[in-house]
Short mmCIF file of C-alpha atoms and ligand atoms in Angstrom, two decimals:
data_model
loop_
_atom_site.label_atom_id
_atom_site.label_comp_id
_atom_site.label_asym_id
_atom_site.label_seq_id
_atom_site.Cartn_x
_atom_site.Cartn_y
_atom_site.Cartn_z
CA MET A 21 -130.13 74.96 232.28
CA LYS A 22 -126.96 75.45 230.33
CA THR A 23 -125.88 73.67 227.05
CA ASP A 24 -122.76 73.86 225.35
CA GLN A 25 -124.38 73.53 221.94
CA ALA A 26 -123.53 77.02 220.78
CA ALA A 27 -119.81 76.30 221.05
CA THR A 28 -120.25 73.51 218.58
CA GLY A 29 -122.29 75.36 216.12
CA PHE A 30 -125.60 73.69 216.92
CA ARG A 31 -128.23 76.31 217.48
CA LEU A 32 -131.62 76.36 219.27
CA ARG A 33 -134.25 78.35 217.45
CA CYS A 34 -137.75 79.15 218.00
CA ILE A 35 -139.90 77.74 215.10
CA ALA A 36 -142.36 80.76 215.34
CA CYS A 37 -140.41 83.90 216.00
CA GLY A 38 -137.04 82.75 214.98
CA ALA A 39 -135.38 83.74 218.32
CA SER A 40 -132.02 82.07 219.17
CA LEU A 41 -131.53 80.59 222.48
CA ASP A 42 -128.45 78.98 224.04
CA SER A 43 -130.09 77.68 227.23
CA PRO A 44 -133.69 76.71 226.93
CA ALA A 45 -136.15 77.22 229.74
CA GLN A 46 -137.34 74.18 231.81
CA ASP A 47 -140.55 73.88 229.67
CA PHE A 48 -138.54 74.04 226.36
CA ARG A 49 -140.75 76.96 225.20
CA CYS A 50 -139.46 80.08 223.50
CA THR A 51 -139.05 82.74 226.21
CA ALA A 52 -140.23 85.39 223.80
CA CYS A 53 -143.39 83.98 222.22
CA GLY A 54 -143.91 80.56 223.91
CA ASP A 55 -143.66 78.34 220.89
CA LEU A 56 -141.54 75.28 220.37
CA LEU A 57 -137.69 75.18 219.71
CA GLU A 58 -135.73 73.24 217.15
CA PHE A 59 -132.09 72.62 216.63
CA ILE A 60 -130.44 74.07 213.76
CA LEU A 61 -127.32 72.13 212.40
CA PRO A 62 -124.10 74.00 212.07
CA GLU A 63 -123.57 75.61 208.55
CA ARG A 64 -120.53 73.70 207.68
CA GLY A 65 -120.17 71.92 204.52
CA TYR A 66 -121.09 68.23 204.92
CA ASP A 67 -119.39 65.57 202.77
CA ALA A 68 -122.13 63.11 202.05
CA ALA A 69 -119.86 60.36 200.77
CA ALA A 70 -117.48 60.71 203.80
CA LEU A 71 -120.38 60.69 206.27
CA ARG A 72 -121.89 57.47 204.55
CA ALA A 73 -118.56 55.77 204.85
CA THR A 74 -118.06 56.79 208.52
CA TRP A 75 -121.44 55.47 209.50
CA THR A 76 -121.07 52.17 207.79
CA LYS A 77 -117.65 51.66 209.36
CA ARG A 78 -119.11 52.41 212.80
CA ARG A 79 -121.93 49.96 212.30
CA GLY A 80 -119.23 47.03 211.86
CA SER A 81 -117.37 47.84 215.12
CA ARG A 82 -116.95 45.22 217.77
CA ASN A 83 -115.95 45.13 221.36
CA GLY A 84 -113.66 42.08 221.09
CA LEU A 85 -113.48 41.71 224.96
CA ARG A 86 -112.04 38.23 224.68
CA ARG A 87 -109.26 39.04 222.57
CA ARG A 88 -107.96 41.91 224.25
CA ARG A 89 -108.86 44.13 227.26
CA LEU A 90 -110.60 47.31 226.31
CA GLY A 91 -110.12 50.36 228.36
CA LYS A 92 -113.40 52.07 229.61
CA ALA A 93 -113.10 54.80 227.07
CA GLU A 94 -112.56 52.65 224.05
CA PHE A 95 -115.59 50.51 225.27
CA SER A 96 -117.83 53.41 225.46
CA GLN A 97 -116.52 54.63 222.12
CA ASN A 98 -117.57 51.27 220.55
CA GLU A 99 -120.92 51.37 222.43
CA LEU A 100 -121.54 54.65 220.57
CA ASP A 101 -120.46 53.32 217.37
CA GLN A 102 -122.86 50.21 217.66
CA SER A 103 -125.84 52.50 218.56
CA GLY A 104 -128.20 53.16 215.65
CA VAL A 105 -128.59 56.60 216.98
CA TRP A 106 -125.00 57.63 218.15
CA ARG A 107 -123.53 56.24 214.90
CA PHE A 108 -124.96 59.21 213.23
CA ARG A 109 -123.69 61.63 215.79
CA GLU A 110 -122.47 64.17 213.35
CA LEU A 111 -126.07 65.16 212.88
CA LEU A 112 -126.87 65.21 216.61
CA PRO A 113 -126.33 67.97 219.34
CA PRO A 114 -123.10 66.95 220.91
CA ILE A 115 -123.14 65.32 224.47
CA PRO A 116 -119.85 64.72 226.36
CA GLU A 117 -119.10 61.14 225.70
CA GLY A 118 -118.98 60.00 229.40
CA ARG A 119 -122.58 61.28 229.93
CA VAL A 120 -124.23 59.33 227.11
CA ILE A 121 -126.74 56.79 228.22
CA THR A 122 -127.21 54.13 225.63
CA LEU A 123 -129.02 50.73 225.50
CA GLY A 124 -127.83 50.02 221.91
CA GLU A 125 -130.94 51.52 220.43
CA GLY A 126 -131.84 51.81 216.77
CA ASN A 127 -130.44 49.34 214.21
CA THR A 128 -134.06 48.30 213.64
CA PRO A 129 -135.00 46.00 210.81
CA LEU A 130 -136.71 46.92 207.50
CA TYR A 131 -139.00 44.22 206.58
CA ARG A 132 -140.64 43.51 203.19
CA LEU A 133 -144.49 43.14 203.72
CA PRO A 134 -145.41 40.84 200.63
CA ARG A 135 -148.99 39.99 201.83
CA CYS A 136 -150.00 43.42 202.57
CA ALA A 137 -148.37 44.76 199.30
CA ARG A 138 -150.66 42.31 197.46
CA ALA A 139 -153.63 43.45 199.53
CA THR A 140 -153.19 46.95 199.01
CA GLY A 141 -151.93 46.67 195.42
CA VAL A 142 -148.65 48.30 195.96
CA ALA A 143 -145.45 46.88 194.28
CA ASN A 144 -142.93 47.55 197.07
CA LEU A 145 -144.04 47.66 200.61
CA PHE A 146 -141.78 47.84 203.65
CA ALA A 147 -141.95 48.31 207.34
CA LYS A 148 -139.41 49.96 209.34
CA HIS A 149 -139.95 48.35 212.75
CA GLN A 150 -139.20 50.82 215.41
CA GLY A 151 -140.83 48.41 217.90
CA MET A 152 -137.66 46.45 217.79
CA ASN A 153 -135.89 48.97 220.00
CA PRO A 154 -134.77 48.00 223.48
CA THR A 155 -137.97 49.00 225.26
CA GLY A 156 -140.17 48.09 222.27
CA SER A 157 -140.89 51.43 220.77
CA PHE A 158 -139.46 54.25 218.77
CA LYS A 159 -139.13 56.46 221.80
CA ASP A 160 -135.65 54.92 222.67
CA THR A 161 -134.14 56.74 219.71
CA GLY A 162 -135.12 60.11 221.11
CA MET A 163 -134.80 59.17 224.66
CA THR A 164 -131.10 58.09 224.53
CA VAL A 165 -130.32 61.74 223.38
CA ALA A 166 -132.58 63.67 225.71
CA ALA A 167 -131.89 61.52 228.77
CA SER A 168 -128.18 62.00 228.04
CA ALA A 169 -128.81 65.67 227.84
CA ALA A 170 -130.34 65.68 231.10
CA HIS A 171 -127.46 63.56 232.58
CA ALA A 172 -125.03 65.91 231.19
CA ALA A 173 -126.72 68.90 232.66
CA GLY A 174 -126.68 67.24 236.07
CA PHE A 175 -130.34 66.68 236.58
CA ARG A 176 -131.50 64.36 239.46
CA TRP A 177 -134.99 63.81 238.33
CA VAL A 178 -136.52 63.35 234.80
CA ALA A 179 -140.32 63.50 234.03
CA CYS A 180 -142.88 62.85 231.27
CA ALA A 181 -146.53 62.78 230.69
CA SER A 182 -147.21 59.58 228.49
CA THR A 183 -149.65 57.24 226.94
CA GLY A 184 -147.13 54.65 227.95
CA ASN A 185 -144.22 54.38 225.64
CA THR A 186 -142.43 57.56 226.49
CA SER A 187 -142.76 56.57 230.07
CA ALA A 188 -141.35 53.07 229.48
CA SER A 189 -138.46 54.35 227.58
CA MET A 190 -137.68 57.24 230.01
CA ALA A 191 -137.71 55.06 233.01
CA ALA A 192 -135.36 52.60 231.38
CA TYR A 193 -132.73 55.33 230.44
CA ALA A 194 -132.97 56.93 233.81
CA ALA A 195 -132.49 53.55 235.42
CA ARG A 196 -129.26 52.93 233.38
CA SER A 197 -127.84 56.22 234.89
CA ASP A 198 -128.14 57.65 238.40
CA MET A 199 -131.34 59.64 237.63
CA ARG A 200 -134.76 59.16 239.05
CA SER A 201 -137.89 59.29 236.98
CA LEU A 202 -141.44 60.52 237.48
CA VAL A 203 -144.17 59.49 235.16
CA LEU A 204 -147.59 60.89 234.76
CA ILE A 205 -149.99 58.67 232.92
CA PRO A 206 -153.72 58.70 232.37
CA GLU A 207 -155.51 56.24 234.75
CA GLY A 208 -156.84 53.11 233.01
CA LYS A 209 -155.95 54.32 229.49
CA ILE A 210 -152.48 52.68 229.03
CA SER A 211 -151.74 49.21 228.31
CA TRP A 212 -150.39 46.71 230.96
CA GLY A 213 -147.32 46.13 229.05
CA LYS A 214 -146.18 49.65 229.25
CA LEU A 215 -147.21 50.26 232.78
CA SER A 216 -145.29 47.19 233.85
CA GLN A 217 -142.22 48.49 232.13
CA SER A 218 -142.12 51.73 234.14
CA LEU A 219 -142.69 49.94 237.43
CA ASP A 220 -140.05 47.45 236.90
CA TYR A 221 -137.51 50.20 235.72
CA GLY A 222 -138.17 51.94 238.94
CA ALA A 223 -140.12 55.04 237.97
CA LEU A 224 -142.27 56.84 240.37
CA THR A 225 -145.44 56.20 238.51
CA CYS A 226 -148.57 58.44 239.10
CA GLN A 227 -151.85 57.50 237.33
CA LEU A 228 -153.80 60.57 237.13
CA ARG A 229 -157.51 60.63 236.80
CA THR A 230 -157.40 62.54 233.47
CA ASP A 231 -156.25 61.95 229.89
CA PHE A 232 -152.80 62.40 228.32
CA ASP A 233 -153.59 66.10 227.75
CA GLY A 234 -154.50 66.59 231.40
CA CYS A 235 -151.18 64.94 232.45
CA THR A 236 -149.21 67.13 230.11
CA ARG A 237 -150.94 70.34 231.64
CA ILE A 238 -149.92 69.27 235.08
CA LEU A 239 -146.38 68.40 233.98
CA ASN A 240 -145.74 71.61 232.54
CA GLU A 241 -146.73 73.45 235.66
CA LEU A 242 -144.66 71.07 237.61
CA VAL A 243 -141.34 71.74 235.71
CA ARG A 244 -141.68 75.39 236.12
CA GLN A 245 -141.54 74.86 239.88
CA LYS A 246 -139.19 72.02 240.40
CA PRO A 247 -135.76 71.28 238.88
CA VAL A 248 -137.23 68.46 237.02
CA TYR A 249 -136.02 67.72 233.41
CA LEU A 250 -138.97 67.32 230.83
CA LEU A 251 -138.64 64.56 228.64
CA ASN A 252 -141.71 64.84 226.37
CA SER A 253 -141.14 65.52 222.53
CA VAL A 254 -141.37 69.32 223.12
CA ASN A 255 -137.79 68.71 224.13
CA PRO A 256 -135.85 69.17 220.94
CA PHE A 257 -133.11 66.66 221.99
CA ARG A 258 -135.81 63.90 221.47
CA ILE A 259 -136.60 65.07 218.19
CA GLU A 260 -132.96 65.03 217.10
CA GLY A 261 -132.56 61.40 218.18
CA GLN A 262 -135.83 60.37 216.59
CA LYS A 263 -134.41 61.78 213.34
CA THR A 264 -131.99 58.87 213.11
CA ALA A 265 -134.83 56.41 212.19
CA ALA A 266 -135.12 58.20 208.87
CA ILE A 267 -131.42 58.29 208.36
CA GLU A 268 -131.03 54.55 209.05
CA LEU A 269 -133.84 53.89 206.82
CA LEU A 270 -132.31 55.73 203.99
CA GLU A 271 -129.05 53.91 204.54
CA GLN A 272 -131.00 50.50 204.36
CA LEU A 273 -132.30 51.59 201.03
CA ASP A 274 -128.87 52.49 199.81
CA TRP A 275 -129.74 56.23 200.08
CA GLU A 276 -132.54 55.84 197.26
CA ALA A 277 -135.48 57.63 198.62
CA PRO A 278 -138.85 55.84 198.69
CA ASP A 279 -141.68 57.45 197.22
CA HIS A 280 -143.70 57.43 200.43
CA ILE A 281 -143.10 57.26 204.23
CA ILE A 282 -146.22 56.83 206.23
CA VAL A 283 -146.32 57.47 210.19
CA PRO A 284 -148.88 57.48 212.83
CA GLY A 285 -149.73 60.87 214.33
CA GLY A 286 -150.30 61.43 218.04
CA ASN A 287 -148.37 64.19 219.78
CA LEU A 288 -146.82 64.67 216.24
CA GLY A 289 -143.13 64.71 217.47
CA ASN A 290 -142.28 61.69 215.51
CA SER A 291 -143.52 62.93 212.14
CA SER A 292 -141.75 66.16 212.83
CA ALA A 293 -138.50 64.38 213.47
CA ILE A 294 -138.72 62.21 210.56
CA GLY A 295 -139.60 65.14 208.31
CA LYS A 296 -136.76 67.22 209.71
CA ALA A 297 -134.34 64.28 208.93
CA LEU A 298 -135.62 64.16 205.26
CA LEU A 299 -135.19 67.77 204.67
CA GLU A 300 -131.58 67.78 206.29
CA MET A 301 -130.59 64.84 204.23
CA LEU A 302 -131.77 66.49 200.99
CA ASP A 303 -129.80 69.70 201.93
CA MET A 304 -126.54 67.70 202.46
CA LYS A 305 -127.09 65.74 199.40
CA LEU A 306 -127.30 62.39 201.29
CA ILE A 307 -130.43 61.87 199.12
CA SER A 308 -131.40 63.40 195.94
CA ARG A 309 -135.11 63.66 196.29
CA LEU A 310 -137.76 63.84 199.04
CA PRO A 311 -140.06 60.98 199.87
CA ARG A 312 -143.64 62.23 200.67
CA LEU A 313 -144.25 62.02 204.41
CA SER A 314 -147.94 61.13 205.14
CA ILE A 315 -149.35 61.21 208.71
CA ILE A 316 -152.35 59.04 209.87
CA GLN A 317 -154.59 59.63 212.86
CA ALA A 318 -157.39 57.49 214.49
CA GLU A 319 -160.81 58.93 213.69
CA GLY A 320 -161.52 59.61 217.37
CA ALA A 321 -158.29 61.32 217.93
CA ASN A 322 -157.89 63.40 214.92
CA PRO A 323 -157.28 67.18 215.55
CA PHE A 324 -154.49 67.26 213.16
CA TYR A 325 -156.26 65.77 210.37
CA ARG A 326 -159.30 68.02 210.94
CA ARG A 327 -156.97 71.08 211.03
CA VAL A 328 -155.06 70.37 207.98
CA ARG A 329 -158.29 69.58 205.98
CA GLU A 330 -159.93 72.79 207.08
CA LEU A 331 -156.83 74.81 206.28
CA GLY A 332 -156.40 73.46 202.75
CA GLU A 333 -153.61 75.64 201.08
CA GLY A 334 -154.16 78.24 203.83
CA LYS A 335 -151.40 79.98 205.55
CA LEU A 336 -149.64 78.14 208.32
CA GLU A 337 -149.29 81.39 210.42
CA SER A 338 -153.10 81.87 210.56
CA ALA A 339 -153.53 78.29 211.81
CA ARG A 340 -154.76 77.33 215.16
CA LEU A 341 -155.39 73.92 216.24
CA LYS A 342 -158.68 73.14 218.04
CA PRO A 343 -158.06 70.61 220.89
CA MET A 344 -160.60 67.78 221.11
CA LYS A 345 -161.56 64.99 223.67
CA ALA A 346 -159.73 62.12 222.06
CA GLU A 347 -161.04 58.62 222.10
CA THR A 348 -159.47 55.51 220.43
CA LEU A 349 -158.58 52.00 221.47
CA ALA A 350 -155.05 52.83 220.04
CA THR A 351 -154.27 54.37 223.30
CA ALA A 352 -150.79 55.38 222.38
CA ILE A 353 -152.24 58.08 220.22
CA ARG A 354 -155.23 58.97 222.26
CA ILE A 355 -154.21 62.57 222.17
CA GLY A 356 -156.51 65.59 221.64
CA SER A 357 -154.06 68.57 221.85
CA PRO A 358 -150.90 67.59 220.02
CA ALA A 359 -147.81 69.65 220.97
CA SER A 360 -145.82 69.51 217.80
CA TRP A 361 -148.52 70.12 215.27
CA LYS A 362 -146.85 73.11 213.69
CA LYS A 363 -143.57 71.26 213.13
CA ALA A 364 -145.56 68.46 211.62
CA LEU A 365 -147.66 70.65 209.32
CA ARG A 366 -144.42 72.10 207.92
CA VAL A 367 -142.83 68.83 207.13
CA LEU A 368 -146.09 67.59 205.71
CA ARG A 369 -146.11 70.55 203.39
CA ALA A 370 -142.57 70.64 202.61
CA THR A 371 -142.52 66.90 201.49
CA GLY A 372 -145.91 67.05 199.74
CA GLY A 373 -147.33 64.51 202.16
CA GLU A 374 -150.98 63.79 202.98
CA VAL A 375 -153.04 63.40 206.23
CA GLU A 376 -155.63 60.63 206.66
CA GLN A 377 -157.87 59.31 209.37
CA VAL A 378 -158.92 55.58 210.00
CA SER A 379 -161.68 53.92 211.94
CA GLU A 380 -161.20 51.65 214.80
CA ALA A 381 -162.17 48.58 212.62
CA GLU A 382 -159.64 49.52 210.05
CA ILE A 383 -156.99 49.79 212.80
CA ALA A 384 -157.94 46.45 214.06
CA GLU A 385 -157.80 44.81 210.63
CA ALA A 386 -154.64 46.40 209.72
CA LYS A 387 -152.93 45.23 212.87
CA ALA A 388 -154.01 41.65 212.24
CA GLU A 389 -152.79 41.83 208.71
CA ILE A 390 -149.34 42.97 209.97
CA GLY A 391 -149.41 40.15 212.49
CA MET A 392 -150.07 37.74 209.65
CA GLU A 393 -146.71 38.76 208.05
CA GLY A 394 -145.11 37.20 211.16
CA ILE A 395 -144.12 40.67 212.37
CA GLY A 396 -146.87 42.39 214.28
CA CYS A 397 -147.18 45.68 215.98
CA GLU A 398 -149.18 47.61 218.51
CA PRO A 399 -152.43 49.17 217.48
CA ALA A 400 -151.15 52.79 216.99
CA SER A 401 -148.62 51.52 214.49
CA ALA A 402 -151.20 49.75 212.42
CA VAL A 403 -152.80 53.07 211.47
CA THR A 404 -150.10 53.29 208.80
CA LEU A 405 -151.32 50.24 206.83
CA ALA A 406 -155.06 51.29 207.25
CA GLY A 407 -154.09 54.77 206.11
CA LEU A 408 -152.11 53.48 203.18
CA LYS A 409 -155.39 51.70 202.05
CA ARG A 410 -157.11 55.00 202.09
CA LEU A 411 -154.30 56.71 200.21
CA ARG A 412 -154.27 54.12 197.53
CA ALA A 413 -158.12 54.37 197.20
CA ARG A 414 -157.65 58.10 196.75
CA GLY A 415 -154.97 57.58 194.17
CA PHE A 416 -152.42 59.51 196.20
CA VAL A 417 -150.15 56.33 196.43
CA LYS A 418 -149.63 54.54 193.02
CA ALA A 419 -149.28 50.88 192.29
CA ASN A 420 -145.61 51.13 191.09
CA GLU A 421 -144.44 53.23 194.12
CA LEU A 422 -142.20 52.22 197.01
CA VAL A 423 -143.86 52.66 200.39
CA VAL A 424 -142.41 52.47 203.81
CA LEU A 425 -144.67 52.14 206.96
CA VAL A 426 -143.06 53.28 210.12
CA LEU A 427 -144.14 50.68 212.85
CA THR A 428 -143.67 52.57 216.13
CA GLY A 429 -144.40 49.84 218.76
CA HIS A 430 -144.15 46.14 219.37
CA LEU A 431 -146.90 43.65 219.34
CA LEU A 432 -146.28 42.68 222.82
CA LYS A 433 -146.86 46.21 224.15
CA ASP A 434 -150.63 45.69 224.11
CA PRO A 435 -151.63 42.00 224.35
CA ASP A 436 -155.05 42.81 225.80
CA PHE A 437 -156.08 44.53 222.47
CA THR A 438 -154.93 41.50 220.40
CA ILE A 439 -156.55 39.01 222.61
CA GLN A 440 -159.90 40.91 222.84
CA PHE A 441 -159.76 41.40 219.10
CA HIS A 442 -159.35 37.55 218.32
CA ARG A 443 -162.01 36.62 220.88
CA GLY A 444 -164.48 39.03 219.23
CA GLN A 445 -164.59 41.08 222.39
CA LEU A 446 -163.25 44.45 221.00
CA PRO A 447 -165.77 47.07 220.18
CA LEU A 448 -165.11 47.66 216.52
CA GLY A 449 -166.11 51.18 215.28
CA GLY A 450 -166.49 51.54 211.49
CA ASP A 451 -168.80 51.02 208.73
CA GLU A 452 -170.31 47.51 208.07
CA THR A 453 -167.76 46.38 205.38
CA GLU A 454 -164.91 47.47 207.57
CA ILE A 455 -166.20 45.54 210.60
CA ARG A 456 -166.90 42.42 208.59
CA GLN A 457 -163.52 42.58 207.07
CA ALA A 458 -161.77 42.96 210.48
CA LYS A 459 -163.85 40.01 211.85
CA GLY A 460 -162.57 37.82 209.02
CA LEU A 461 -159.09 37.95 210.61
CA GLN A 462 -160.12 36.96 214.07
CA ARG A 463 -158.44 33.70 215.30
CA ALA A 464 -159.83 32.83 218.70
CA PRO A 465 -157.98 30.14 220.70
CA VAL A 466 -159.83 26.84 220.89
CA VAL A 467 -160.20 25.30 224.34
CA LEU A 468 -160.34 21.60 224.07
CA ASP A 469 -160.18 18.46 226.36
CA ALA A 470 -156.71 17.08 226.91
CA ASP A 471 -157.17 14.41 224.27
CA LEU A 472 -155.57 13.63 220.82
CA ARG A 473 -158.93 13.34 219.09
CA PRO A 474 -160.20 16.80 219.44
CA VAL A 475 -156.87 18.23 218.46
CA MET A 476 -156.79 16.25 215.29
CA ALA A 477 -160.31 17.23 214.42
CA VAL A 478 -159.54 20.91 214.59
CA LEU A 479 -156.36 20.38 212.54
CA GLU A 480 -158.17 18.60 209.91
CA ALA A 481 -160.95 21.18 209.92
CA ALA A 482 -158.40 23.81 209.47
CA GLU A 483 -156.77 21.94 206.61
CA ARG A 484 -160.09 21.82 204.87
CA ALA A 485 -160.81 25.48 205.38
N1 F0G B 508 -146.98 55.11 217.93
C1 F0G B 508 -146.86 54.76 219.23
C2 F0G B 508 -146.66 53.21 219.66
C3 F0G B 508 -146.79 55.82 220.28
O1 F0G B 508 -146.45 55.41 221.49
C4 F0G B 508 -146.79 57.07 219.84
C5 F0G B 508 -146.86 58.12 220.91
C6 F0G B 508 -147.05 57.29 218.52
C7 F0G B 508 -147.20 56.44 217.73
C8 F0G B 508 -147.30 58.66 218.16
O2 F0G B 508 -146.03 59.40 218.03
O3 F0G B 508 -146.61 61.33 219.53
O4 F0G B 508 -144.64 61.27 218.09
O5 F0G B 508 -146.89 61.63 217.20
N2 F0G B 508 -146.69 57.91 222.16
C9 F0G B 508 -146.38 58.95 223.19
C10 F0G B 508 -146.18 58.23 224.50
C11 F0G B 508 -147.46 60.18 223.13
O6 F0G B 508 -146.46 59.02 225.66
O7 F0G B 508 -145.71 57.21 224.57
P1 F0G B 508 -146.06 61.13 218.20
#
């Protein structure tokens, strides 16, 4: 697989042994030591003010199809400018323009969360809602770059192992080009919303009788034997695209760094990407200080949390991650052997962030609270608010600080979880207080006879409550 990155100054480097590569192997592992690869930006002077101005100008570009006919090239240029990913293309590995597959991803809202702010005792609390991407999750920002790289390299098939969102995103981007997609998902452990997406977008969808980690193992073997392009987040193009969420966030905050950014941790690609963006932005003086990046896991799927806690200040080089059998109702992050844990540990340390774990009841409660803001998210995203509460209780996050939660998936991704929660049918693991608090937010639908009187009665009862 050839890339022309070297010509443009973008380099691929192994995160462990530092070996440079210009053409990665099919499994995106270092051919010398087997560890992960990362892109290194060209060592040119970046002019922060000029970059900001270019990015702002692109955001305002229009197609104006009615006023004048745009040529194909001009139209695709405008499409790139309007994408909340390609708008920042100076910091992305270059892809020939005609090969870019975009769905107008990124450009996601930054919402204030006033009720959650009051409940957590934080002065300024925001949500960067990556669930507002075209397929309803943050995966689109990385997928547009990595799927485009596959397209540019002439691949016919792309593939991923997934807990549901990567597969939905991959299937959509493959469908927008002439590529076919192969999805490996754990049987019975992904939400219907996500499964239905990959079916409708035309993926060849295999539900394997194993978990996410089992799907990953099989896919890694497959890509070594077949010319299939791997689109999991070990693919460094994915990480580069996902960086843009942090760049766009800082642009929305007028380049003033928040004190904390809090993300969910599953396979740990997203935290690595956001951390990489923060470090690069500091380096090129787009920001003048680093936010602390904290990572939250579900208690039943917490291999990273455990490892970081055991390691303390210990050396990264001596670290090994012990895989576990993961179990959580936040199926998106039901992962026992996260691929990008070393990258994540580096950015955690570089930014001075923390790692936390939260119970099932805390996740369900936090999800309902984010819903009460009129925003909502999927369960895996809600670990951020649950984690913030723990970080507040420990004194790591202070009352006067500005905190941004990264919400990774849309509420409609997993309606079963939501309905079961409100009907009181969700098994809520946690201590008694956590379970009681979560139950306090349940709003089961009321089934009534088709008559005005009972409707009036419940309305009046609700007014009195
Ligand atoms: N939130 C959601 C909604 C996710 O879908 C995922 C991962 C994460 C958080 C965790 O991000 O893996 O980068 O640490 N979903 C993957 C998938 C694994 O296959 O859709 P991470």
